[in-house]
Amino acid sequence: PTENRYLPIDTCMEFGTVTNVAIENLIAQMEAIEQASKQKLDLTPVKTGQIAVVAVSPGMGISKVFASLGVAAIVEGGQTMNPSTADIMAAFEDLPTQDVIILPNNKNIIMAAEAATELSVKNVKVVKSRTVPQGFSAMLRLAPEGEFDQVFENMEKALSDVETGQITTATRDVEIDGVKVKEGHIIALLNGKLVLSTKNLEKGCLGLLKKIDMDDYELITLFYGDTMGPKQVEEIASKISETYPDHEVEIQEGGQPHYQFIFAIE
């Protein structure tokens, strides 16, 4: 207890002079170590001759999923925090391989990624993933030992295997594609296109899924953002499970800012 922090020193002084006293907060140290371990990513080591994948990620939870799927390097970035071409190149220039594939996972990052292919002396291509779920889908087609052009083609084709939903809060009044939006309202995007606006988060999530022919899919994964609490996430996931009892519903911590949810529908 902090109120007794000097008790050991006082006791020792009864027997002699105490010098070079150091008091350390071990609880704070343990919390710092625990926090650091949460931020550590188990990236896949790449060998000479293998294909390395660099993925851009907007959140730690999403980064961990990419790491589990076998990416060699991750660049932090996303909506409103686009990495530069130099940032992307720095992630792969020192890797011990010449063959690199970049997953930008955001339409605003594709240009910077393509610039990296022109500036690098390595053999670099961009799979034009516009969303995080597209990036995940592409990673499922990665064959590190495969022929580079064929692997690239397979990963490109995988982009159409998944539907992407995004739930966020409107920052201004606007009308896009016939959808009227009020500042502060919940808005839903399907594959990057605005499809609805509502005052209620749960209605936004369910309304988004109603825009999709769910008979074509089996799995709904919710990647929740850094503003979402576990209870609210569970309640919304439960409501989705009730609405779509024949579908598997999974929850993953995404950690992304700006978006309460990113949906992957497969």
PDB file of C-alpha atoms in Angstrom:
ATOM      1  CA  PRO A   1       0.000   0.000   0.000  1.00  0.00           C
ATOM      2  CA  THR A   2       1.241   3.481  -0.828  1.00  0.00           C
ATOM      3  CA  GLU A   3       0.593   4.760   2.698  1.00  0.00           C
ATOM      4  CA  ASN A   4       3.239   2.324   4.024  1.00  0.00           C
ATOM      5  CA  ARG A   5       5.777   2.759   1.242  1.00  0.00           C
ATOM      6  CA  TYR A   6       8.516   4.029   3.600  1.00  0.00           C
ATOM      7  CA  LEU A   7       7.986   1.392   6.337  1.00  0.00           C
ATOM      8  CA  PRO A   8      10.801  -0.953   5.150  1.00  0.00           C
ATOM      9  CA  ILE A   9      13.260   1.968   5.086  1.00  0.00           C
ATOM     10  CA  ASP A  10      12.238   3.162   8.561  1.00  0.00           C
ATOM     11  CA  THR A  11      12.710  -0.357   9.916  1.00  0.00           C
ATOM     12  CA  CYS A  12      16.192  -0.656   8.393  1.00  0.00           C
ATOM     13  CA  MET A  13      17.241   2.721   9.827  1.00  0.00           C
ATOM     14  CA  GLU A  14      16.751   1.331  13.324  1.00  0.00           C
ATOM     15  CA  PHE A  15      19.842  -0.815  12.704  1.00  0.00           C
ATOM     16  CA  GLY A  16      22.094   1.621  10.860  1.00  0.00           C
ATOM     17  CA  THR A  17      22.462   4.193   8.111  1.00  0.00           C
ATOM     18  CA  VAL A  18      20.593   3.633   4.857  1.00  0.00           C
ATOM     19  CA  THR A  19      22.100   4.945   1.603  1.00  0.00           C
ATOM     20  CA  ASN A  20      21.247   4.704  -2.103  1.00  0.00           C
ATOM     21  CA  VAL A  21      17.523   4.207  -1.599  1.00  0.00           C
ATOM     22  CA  ALA A  22      15.442   3.405  -4.681  1.00  0.00           C
ATOM     23  CA  ILE A  23      11.679   2.952  -4.598  1.00  0.00           C
ATOM     24  CA  GLU A  24      10.080   1.439  -7.683  1.00  0.00           C
ATOM     25  CA  ASN A  25       6.429   0.944  -8.473  1.00  0.00           C
ATOM     26  CA  LEU A  26       6.329  -2.729  -9.431  1.00  0.00           C
ATOM     27  CA  ILE A  27       2.607  -2.626 -10.172  1.00  0.00           C
ATOM     28  CA  ALA A  28       3.130   0.123 -12.734  1.00  0.00           C
ATOM     29  CA  GLN A  29       6.029  -1.830 -14.225  1.00  0.00           C
ATOM     30  CA  MET A  30       3.908  -4.964 -14.564  1.00  0.00           C
ATOM     31  CA  GLU A  31       1.096  -2.974 -16.178  1.00  0.00           C
ATOM     32  CA  ALA A  32       3.575  -1.510 -18.663  1.00  0.00           C
ATOM     33  CA  ILE A  33       4.939  -4.982 -19.490  1.00  0.00           C
ATOM     34  CA  GLU A  34       1.425  -6.370 -19.928  1.00  0.00           C
ATOM     35  CA  GLN A  35       0.442  -3.477 -22.185  1.00  0.00           C
ATOM     36  CA  ALA A  36       3.584  -3.948 -24.281  1.00  0.00           C
ATOM     37  CA  SER A  37       2.817  -7.641 -24.734  1.00  0.00           C
ATOM     38  CA  LYS A  38      -0.658  -6.758 -26.011  1.00  0.00           C
ATOM     39  CA  GLN A  39       0.898  -4.495 -28.622  1.00  0.00           C
ATOM     40  CA  LYS A  40       3.357  -7.146 -29.823  1.00  0.00           C
ATOM     41  CA  LEU A  41       2.643  -8.795 -33.150  1.00  0.00           C
ATOM     42  CA  ASP A  42       3.717 -12.311 -34.056  1.00  0.00           C
ATOM     43  CA  LEU A  43       4.665 -11.609 -37.670  1.00  0.00           C
ATOM     44  CA  THR A  44       5.649 -14.410 -40.029  1.00  0.00           C
ATOM     45  CA  PRO A  45       9.405 -14.442 -40.782  1.00  0.00           C
ATOM     46  CA  VAL A  46       9.992 -14.368 -44.520  1.00  0.00           C
ATOM     47  CA  LYS A  47      12.786 -16.327 -46.191  1.00  0.00           C
ATOM     48  CA  THR A  48      14.774 -15.552 -49.312  1.00  0.00           C
ATOM     49  CA  GLY A  49      12.767 -16.508 -52.367  1.00  0.00           C
ATOM     50  CA  GLN A  50       9.415 -16.390 -50.618  1.00  0.00           C
ATOM     51  CA  ILE A  51       6.628 -13.898 -51.285  1.00  0.00           C
ATOM     52  CA  ALA A  52       6.261 -11.296 -48.539  1.00  0.00           C
ATOM     53  CA  VAL A  53       3.008  -9.444 -47.926  1.00  0.00           C
ATOM     54  CA  VAL A  54       2.813  -5.964 -46.421  1.00  0.00           C
ATOM     55  CA  ALA A  55      -0.615  -4.985 -45.086  1.00  0.00           C
ATOM     56  CA  VAL A  56      -1.892  -1.575 -44.031  1.00  0.00           C
ATOM     57  CA  SER A  57      -3.968  -1.821 -40.848  1.00  0.00           C
ATOM     58  CA  PRO A  58      -6.090   0.727 -38.938  1.00  0.00           C
ATOM     59  CA  GLY A  59      -6.119  -1.059 -35.564  1.00  0.00           C
ATOM     60  CA  MET A  60      -4.190  -3.449 -33.332  1.00  0.00           C
ATOM     61  CA  GLY A  61      -6.888  -6.122 -33.366  1.00  0.00           C
ATOM     62  CA  ILE A  62      -6.964  -6.064 -37.150  1.00  0.00           C
ATOM     63  CA  SER A  63      -3.162  -6.165 -37.228  1.00  0.00           C
ATOM     64  CA  LYS A  64      -3.222  -9.328 -35.117  1.00  0.00           C
ATOM     65  CA  VAL A  65      -5.570 -10.997 -37.588  1.00  0.00           C
ATOM     66  CA  PHE A  66      -3.287 -10.066 -40.477  1.00  0.00           C
ATOM     67  CA  ALA A  67      -0.323 -11.421 -38.502  1.00  0.00           C
ATOM     68  CA  SER A  68      -2.140 -14.707 -37.918  1.00  0.00           C
ATOM     69  CA  LEU A  69      -2.786 -14.968 -41.664  1.00  0.00           C
ATOM     70  CA  GLY A  70       0.911 -14.695 -42.475  1.00  0.00           C
ATOM     71  CA  VAL A  71       1.808 -11.105 -43.365  1.00  0.00           C
ATOM     72  CA  ALA A  72       5.495 -10.231 -43.099  1.00  0.00           C
ATOM     73  CA  ALA A  73       5.046  -6.555 -42.194  1.00  0.00           C
ATOM     74  CA  ILE A  74       2.292  -4.179 -41.121  1.00  0.00           C
ATOM     75  CA  VAL A  75       2.004  -0.450 -41.732  1.00  0.00           C
ATOM     76  CA  GLU A  76      -0.287   1.579 -39.490  1.00  0.00           C
ATOM     77  CA  GLY A  77      -2.851   3.525 -41.453  1.00  0.00           C
ATOM     78  CA  GLY A  78      -6.451   3.910 -42.493  1.00  0.00           C
ATOM     79  CA  GLN A  79      -9.159   6.529 -42.693  1.00  0.00           C
ATOM     80  CA  THR A  80      -7.661  10.013 -42.031  1.00  0.00           C
ATOM     81  CA  MET A  81      -4.211   8.524 -41.305  1.00  0.00           C
ATOM     82  CA  ASN A  82      -2.863   7.507 -44.681  1.00  0.00           C
ATOM     83  CA  PRO A  83       0.744   6.251 -44.649  1.00  0.00           C
ATOM     84  CA  SER A  84       3.190   7.765 -47.102  1.00  0.00           C
ATOM     85  CA  THR A  85       4.964   5.901 -49.875  1.00  0.00           C
ATOM     86  CA  ALA A  86       8.125   6.092 -47.757  1.00  0.00           C
ATOM     87  CA  ASP A  87       6.297   4.467 -44.812  1.00  0.00           C
ATOM     88  CA  ILE A  88       5.182   1.588 -47.007  1.00  0.00           C
ATOM     89  CA  MET A  89       8.618   1.093 -48.554  1.00  0.00           C
ATOM     90  CA  ALA A  90      10.293   1.123 -45.139  1.00  0.00           C
ATOM     91  CA  ALA A  91       8.179  -1.883 -44.173  1.00  0.00           C
ATOM     92  CA  PHE A  92       9.592  -4.146 -46.888  1.00  0.00           C
ATOM     93  CA  GLU A  93      12.917  -2.779 -48.132  1.00  0.00           C
ATOM     94  CA  ASP A  94      14.923  -4.698 -45.512  1.00  0.00           C
ATOM     95  CA  LEU A  95      13.032  -7.979 -45.884  1.00  0.00           C
ATOM     96  CA  PRO A  96      15.260 -10.801 -47.230  1.00  0.00           C
ATOM     97  CA  THR A  97      13.200 -11.338 -50.367  1.00  0.00           C
ATOM     98  CA  GLN A  98      12.685  -9.646 -53.723  1.00  0.00           C
ATOM     99  CA  ASP A  99       9.002 -10.509 -54.172  1.00  0.00           C
ATOM    100  CA  VAL A 100       6.544  -8.297 -52.288  1.00  0.00           C
ATOM    101  CA  ILE A 101       2.774  -7.833 -52.405  1.00  0.00           C
ATOM    102  CA  ILE A 102       1.134  -4.804 -50.787  1.00  0.00           C
ATOM    103  CA  LEU A 103      -2.411  -4.803 -49.396  1.00  0.00           C
ATOM    104  CA  PRO A 104      -3.493  -1.147 -48.935  1.00  0.00           C
ATOM    105  CA  ASN A 105      -6.937  -2.082 -47.527  1.00  0.00           C
ATOM    106  CA  ASN A 106      -8.236   1.431 -48.174  1.00  0.00           C
ATOM    107  CA  LYS A 107      -8.974   3.160 -51.481  1.00  0.00           C
ATOM    108  CA  ASN A 108      -7.113   6.291 -50.332  1.00  0.00           C
ATOM    109  CA  ILE A 109      -3.874   4.333 -49.823  1.00  0.00           C
ATOM    110  CA  ILE A 110      -3.739   2.574 -53.198  1.00  0.00           C
ATOM    111  CA  MET A 111      -1.931   5.459 -54.896  1.00  0.00           C
ATOM    112  CA  ALA A 112       0.851   5.583 -52.280  1.00  0.00           C
ATOM    113  CA  ALA A 113       1.219   1.804 -52.514  1.00  0.00           C
ATOM    114  CA  GLU A 114       1.495   1.922 -56.304  1.00  0.00           C
ATOM    115  CA  ALA A 115       4.146   4.635 -56.057  1.00  0.00           C
ATOM    116  CA  ALA A 116       6.178   2.253 -53.884  1.00  0.00           C
ATOM    117  CA  THR A 117       6.182  -0.306 -56.703  1.00  0.00           C
ATOM    118  CA  GLU A 118       7.769   2.251 -59.034  1.00  0.00           C
ATOM    119  CA  LEU A 119      10.407   3.468 -56.588  1.00  0.00           C
ATOM    120  CA  SER A 120      11.574   0.122 -55.207  1.00  0.00           C
ATOM    121  CA  VAL A 121      14.189  -2.034 -56.921  1.00  0.00           C
ATOM    122  CA  LYS A 122      12.301  -5.095 -55.696  1.00  0.00           C
ATOM    123  CA  ASN A 123       9.550  -6.942 -57.529  1.00  0.00           C
ATOM    124  CA  VAL A 124       6.524  -5.297 -55.918  1.00  0.00           C
ATOM    125  CA  LYS A 125       2.841  -5.448 -56.841  1.00  0.00           C
ATOM    126  CA  VAL A 126      -0.309  -4.034 -55.262  1.00  0.00           C
ATOM    127  CA  VAL A 127      -3.412  -6.118 -54.706  1.00  0.00           C
ATOM    128  CA  LYS A 128      -5.945  -3.281 -54.731  1.00  0.00           C
ATOM    129  CA  SER A 129      -7.851  -4.171 -51.585  1.00  0.00           C
ATOM    130  CA  ARG A 130     -10.137  -1.259 -50.730  1.00  0.00           C
ATOM    131  CA  THR A 131     -11.264  -2.608 -47.363  1.00  0.00           C
ATOM    132  CA  VAL A 132      -9.867  -4.638 -44.483  1.00  0.00           C
ATOM    133  CA  PRO A 133     -12.111  -7.671 -45.154  1.00  0.00           C
ATOM    134  CA  GLN A 134     -10.875  -7.705 -48.755  1.00  0.00           C
ATOM    135  CA  GLY A 135      -7.336  -7.806 -47.393  1.00  0.00           C
ATOM    136  CA  PHE A 136      -8.210 -10.765 -45.177  1.00  0.00           C
ATOM    137  CA  SER A 137      -9.808 -12.558 -48.120  1.00  0.00           C
ATOM    138  CA  ALA A 138      -6.705 -11.997 -50.248  1.00  0.00           C
ATOM    139  CA  MET A 139      -4.440 -13.359 -47.513  1.00  0.00           C
ATOM    140  CA  LEU A 140      -6.326 -16.658 -47.578  1.00  0.00           C
ATOM    141  CA  ARG A 141      -4.968 -17.157 -51.115  1.00  0.00           C
ATOM    142  CA  LEU A 142      -1.346 -16.457 -50.216  1.00  0.00           C
ATOM    143  CA  ALA A 143       1.124 -19.211 -51.099  1.00  0.00           C
ATOM    144  CA  PRO A 144       4.550 -17.893 -49.977  1.00  0.00           C
ATOM    145  CA  GLU A 145       6.430 -20.472 -52.051  1.00  0.00           C
ATOM    146  CA  GLY A 146       4.244 -20.074 -55.131  1.00  0.00           C
ATOM    147  CA  GLU A 147       4.924 -18.454 -58.492  1.00  0.00           C
ATOM    148  CA  PHE A 148       4.696 -14.700 -57.926  1.00  0.00           C
ATOM    149  CA  ASP A 149       2.385 -13.671 -60.772  1.00  0.00           C
ATOM    150  CA  GLN A 150       0.013 -16.573 -60.131  1.00  0.00           C
ATOM    151  CA  VAL A 151      -0.194 -15.841 -56.403  1.00  0.00           C
ATOM    152  CA  PHE A 152      -0.827 -12.176 -57.170  1.00  0.00           C
ATOM    153  CA  GLU A 153      -3.630 -13.108 -59.569  1.00  0.00           C
ATOM    154  CA  ASN A 154      -5.220 -15.471 -57.035  1.00  0.00           C
ATOM    155  CA  MET A 155      -5.144 -12.797 -54.338  1.00  0.00           C
ATOM    156  CA  GLU A 156      -6.704 -10.258 -56.714  1.00  0.00           C
ATOM    157  CA  LYS A 157      -9.552 -12.659 -57.515  1.00  0.00           C
ATOM    158  CA  ALA A 158     -10.206 -13.195 -53.800  1.00  0.00           C
ATOM    159  CA  LEU A 159     -11.241  -9.554 -53.370  1.00  0.00           C
ATOM    160  CA  SER A 160     -14.695 -10.388 -54.708  1.00  0.00           C
ATOM    161  CA  ASP A 161     -15.217 -13.259 -52.252  1.00  0.00           C
ATOM    162  CA  VAL A 162     -16.311 -10.968 -49.414  1.00  0.00           C
ATOM    163  CA  GLU A 163     -18.790  -8.158 -48.794  1.00  0.00           C
ATOM    164  CA  THR A 164     -17.617  -5.275 -46.612  1.00  0.00           C
ATOM    165  CA  GLY A 165     -19.861  -3.284 -44.300  1.00  0.00           C
ATOM    166  CA  GLN A 166     -18.757  -0.235 -42.336  1.00  0.00           C
ATOM    167  CA  ILE A 167     -20.622   1.562 -39.565  1.00  0.00           C
ATOM    168  CA  THR A 168     -19.570   5.059 -38.564  1.00  0.00           C
ATOM    169  CA  THR A 169     -20.926   8.416 -37.378  1.00  0.00           C
ATOM    170  CA  ALA A 170     -21.659  11.243 -39.791  1.00  0.00           C
ATOM    171  CA  THR A 171     -19.573  14.368 -39.242  1.00  0.00           C
ATOM    172  CA  ARG A 172     -21.801  16.688 -41.310  1.00  0.00           C
ATOM    173  CA  ASP A 173     -25.185  17.058 -42.996  1.00  0.00           C
ATOM    174  CA  VAL A 174     -25.056  15.709 -46.535  1.00  0.00           C
ATOM    175  CA  GLU A 175     -27.007  13.811 -49.184  1.00  0.00           C
ATOM    176  CA  ILE A 176     -25.170  11.112 -51.148  1.00  0.00           C
ATOM    177  CA  ASP A 177     -26.667   8.580 -53.562  1.00  0.00           C
ATOM    178  CA  GLY A 178     -30.140   9.619 -52.477  1.00  0.00           C
ATOM    179  CA  VAL A 179     -29.429   9.020 -48.771  1.00  0.00           C
ATOM    180  CA  LYS A 180     -29.982  12.045 -46.530  1.00  0.00           C
ATOM    181  CA  VAL A 181     -27.563  12.213 -43.615  1.00  0.00           C
ATOM    182  CA  LYS A 182     -27.648  14.339 -40.475  1.00  0.00           C
ATOM    183  CA  GLU A 183     -24.530  15.155 -38.480  1.00  0.00           C
ATOM    184  CA  GLY A 184     -24.183  12.735 -35.562  1.00  0.00           C
ATOM    185  CA  HIS A 185     -26.337  10.037 -37.155  1.00  0.00           C
ATOM    186  CA  ILE A 186     -25.139   6.489 -37.706  1.00  0.00           C
ATOM    187  CA  ILE A 187     -24.345   5.754 -41.342  1.00  0.00           C
ATOM    188  CA  ALA A 188     -23.725   2.422 -43.043  1.00  0.00           C
ATOM    189  CA  LEU A 189     -21.549   1.781 -46.073  1.00  0.00           C
ATOM    190  CA  LEU A 190     -21.657  -1.356 -48.198  1.00  0.00           C
ATOM    191  CA  ASN A 191     -18.481  -1.932 -50.190  1.00  0.00           C
ATOM    192  CA  GLY A 192     -17.695   1.750 -49.803  1.00  0.00           C
ATOM    193  CA  LYS A 193     -21.115   3.036 -50.895  1.00  0.00           C
ATOM    194  CA  LEU A 194     -23.422   4.873 -48.480  1.00  0.00           C
ATOM    195  CA  VAL A 195     -26.622   2.831 -48.136  1.00  0.00           C
ATOM    196  CA  LEU A 196     -28.450   4.170 -45.077  1.00  0.00           C
ATOM    197  CA  SER A 197     -28.557   6.670 -42.221  1.00  0.00           C
ATOM    198  CA  THR A 198     -30.258   6.199 -38.859  1.00  0.00           C
ATOM    199  CA  LYS A 199     -30.189   7.492 -35.288  1.00  0.00           C
ATOM    200  CA  ASN A 200     -29.665   4.027 -33.810  1.00  0.00           C
ATOM    201  CA  LEU A 201     -26.498   1.900 -33.957  1.00  0.00           C
ATOM    202  CA  GLU A 202     -28.309  -1.440 -33.822  1.00  0.00           C
ATOM    203  CA  LYS A 203     -30.693  -0.391 -36.591  1.00  0.00           C
ATOM    204  CA  GLY A 204     -27.717   0.714 -38.648  1.00  0.00           C
ATOM    205  CA  CYS A 205     -26.073  -2.708 -38.337  1.00  0.00           C
ATOM    206  CA  LEU A 206     -29.238  -4.665 -39.128  1.00  0.00           C
ATOM    207  CA  GLY A 207     -30.207  -2.274 -41.915  1.00  0.00           C
ATOM    208  CA  LEU A 208     -26.806  -2.760 -43.515  1.00  0.00           C
ATOM    209  CA  LEU A 209     -27.198  -6.542 -43.586  1.00  0.00           C
ATOM    210  CA  LYS A 210     -30.671  -6.198 -45.134  1.00  0.00           C
ATOM    211  CA  LYS A 211     -28.999  -4.576 -48.139  1.00  0.00           C
ATOM    212  CA  ILE A 212     -27.178  -7.862 -48.832  1.00  0.00           C
ATOM    213  CA  ASP A 213     -28.574 -11.117 -50.223  1.00  0.00           C
ATOM    214  CA  MET A 214     -27.563 -13.066 -47.141  1.00  0.00           C
ATOM    215  CA  ASP A 215     -28.578 -16.394 -48.701  1.00  0.00           C
ATOM    216  CA  ASP A 216     -25.297 -16.244 -50.617  1.00  0.00           C
ATOM    217  CA  TYR A 217     -23.209 -16.123 -47.431  1.00  0.00           C
ATOM    218  CA  GLU A 218     -22.624 -18.144 -44.275  1.00  0.00           C
ATOM    219  CA  LEU A 219     -20.368 -16.128 -41.961  1.00  0.00           C
ATOM    220  CA  ILE A 220     -20.754 -12.635 -40.478  1.00  0.00           C
ATOM    221  CA  THR A 221     -17.719 -11.284 -38.627  1.00  0.00           C
ATOM    222  CA  LEU A 222     -17.914  -8.056 -36.633  1.00  0.00           C
ATOM    223  CA  PHE A 223     -14.649  -6.199 -36.050  1.00  0.00           C
ATOM    224  CA  TYR A 224     -15.470  -3.656 -33.366  1.00  0.00           C
ATOM    225  CA  GLY A 225     -13.741  -0.308 -33.017  1.00  0.00           C
ATOM    226  CA  ASP A 226     -11.921   1.402 -30.173  1.00  0.00           C
ATOM    227  CA  THR A 227     -15.040   3.245 -28.933  1.00  0.00           C
ATOM    228  CA  MET A 228     -17.165   0.133 -28.462  1.00  0.00           C
ATOM    229  CA  GLY A 229     -17.739  -1.564 -25.107  1.00  0.00           C
ATOM    230  CA  PRO A 230     -18.003  -5.367 -24.779  1.00  0.00           C
ATOM    231  CA  LYS A 231     -21.617  -5.300 -23.560  1.00  0.00           C
ATOM    232  CA  GLN A 232     -22.868  -3.238 -26.489  1.00  0.00           C
ATOM    233  CA  VAL A 233     -20.954  -5.407 -28.955  1.00  0.00           C
ATOM    234  CA  GLU A 234     -22.451  -8.585 -27.476  1.00  0.00           C
ATOM    235  CA  GLU A 235     -25.970  -7.138 -27.597  1.00  0.00           C
ATOM    236  CA  ILE A 236     -25.682  -6.211 -31.268  1.00  0.00           C
ATOM    237  CA  ALA A 237     -24.072  -9.547 -32.186  1.00  0.00           C
ATOM    238  CA  SER A 238     -26.869 -11.356 -30.345  1.00  0.00           C
ATOM    239  CA  LYS A 239     -29.511  -9.404 -32.259  1.00  0.00           C
ATOM    240  CA  ILE A 240     -27.806 -10.264 -35.550  1.00  0.00           C
ATOM    241  CA  SER A 241     -27.739 -13.957 -34.569  1.00  0.00           C
ATOM    242  CA  GLU A 242     -31.467 -13.816 -33.806  1.00  0.00           C
ATOM    243  CA  THR A 243     -32.169 -12.167 -37.152  1.00  0.00           C
ATOM    244  CA  TYR A 244     -29.949 -14.573 -39.110  1.00  0.00           C
ATOM    245  CA  PRO A 245     -30.122 -17.897 -37.202  1.00  0.00           C
ATOM    246  CA  ASP A 246     -28.686 -19.869 -40.127  1.00  0.00           C
ATOM    247  CA  HIS A 247     -25.517 -17.775 -40.208  1.00  0.00           C
ATOM    248  CA  GLU A 248     -22.448 -18.015 -38.020  1.00  0.00           C
ATOM    249  CA  VAL A 249     -21.726 -14.730 -36.228  1.00  0.00           C
ATOM    250  CA  GLU A 250     -18.243 -14.002 -34.882  1.00  0.00           C
ATOM    251  CA  ILE A 251     -16.854 -11.070 -32.887  1.00  0.00           C
ATOM    252  CA  GLN A 252     -13.283  -9.820 -33.217  1.00  0.00           C
ATOM    253  CA  GLU A 253     -11.614  -6.833 -31.604  1.00  0.00           C
ATOM    254  CA  GLY A 254     -10.564  -4.545 -34.440  1.00  0.00           C
ATOM    255  CA  GLY A 255      -9.326  -1.553 -32.477  1.00  0.00           C
ATOM    256  CA  GLN A 256      -9.931   0.763 -35.434  1.00  0.00           C
ATOM    257  CA  PRO A 257     -10.835   4.438 -34.875  1.00  0.00           C
ATOM    258  CA  HIS A 258     -13.785   6.188 -36.576  1.00  0.00           C
ATOM    259  CA  TYR A 259     -15.728   3.004 -37.344  1.00  0.00           C
ATOM    260  CA  GLN A 260     -17.827   1.362 -34.642  1.00  0.00           C
ATOM    261  CA  PHE A 261     -17.906  -1.789 -36.756  1.00  0.00           C
ATOM    262  CA  ILE A 262     -16.322  -3.259 -39.838  1.00  0.00           C
ATOM    263  CA  PHE A 263     -18.340  -6.208 -41.150  1.00  0.00           C
ATOM    264  CA  ALA A 264     -16.915  -9.072 -43.181  1.00  0.00           C
ATOM    265  CA  ILE A 265     -19.672 -11.117 -44.830  1.00  0.00           C
ATOM    266  CA  GLU A 266     -18.442 -14.362 -46.378  1.00  0.00           C
TER     267      GLU A 266
END
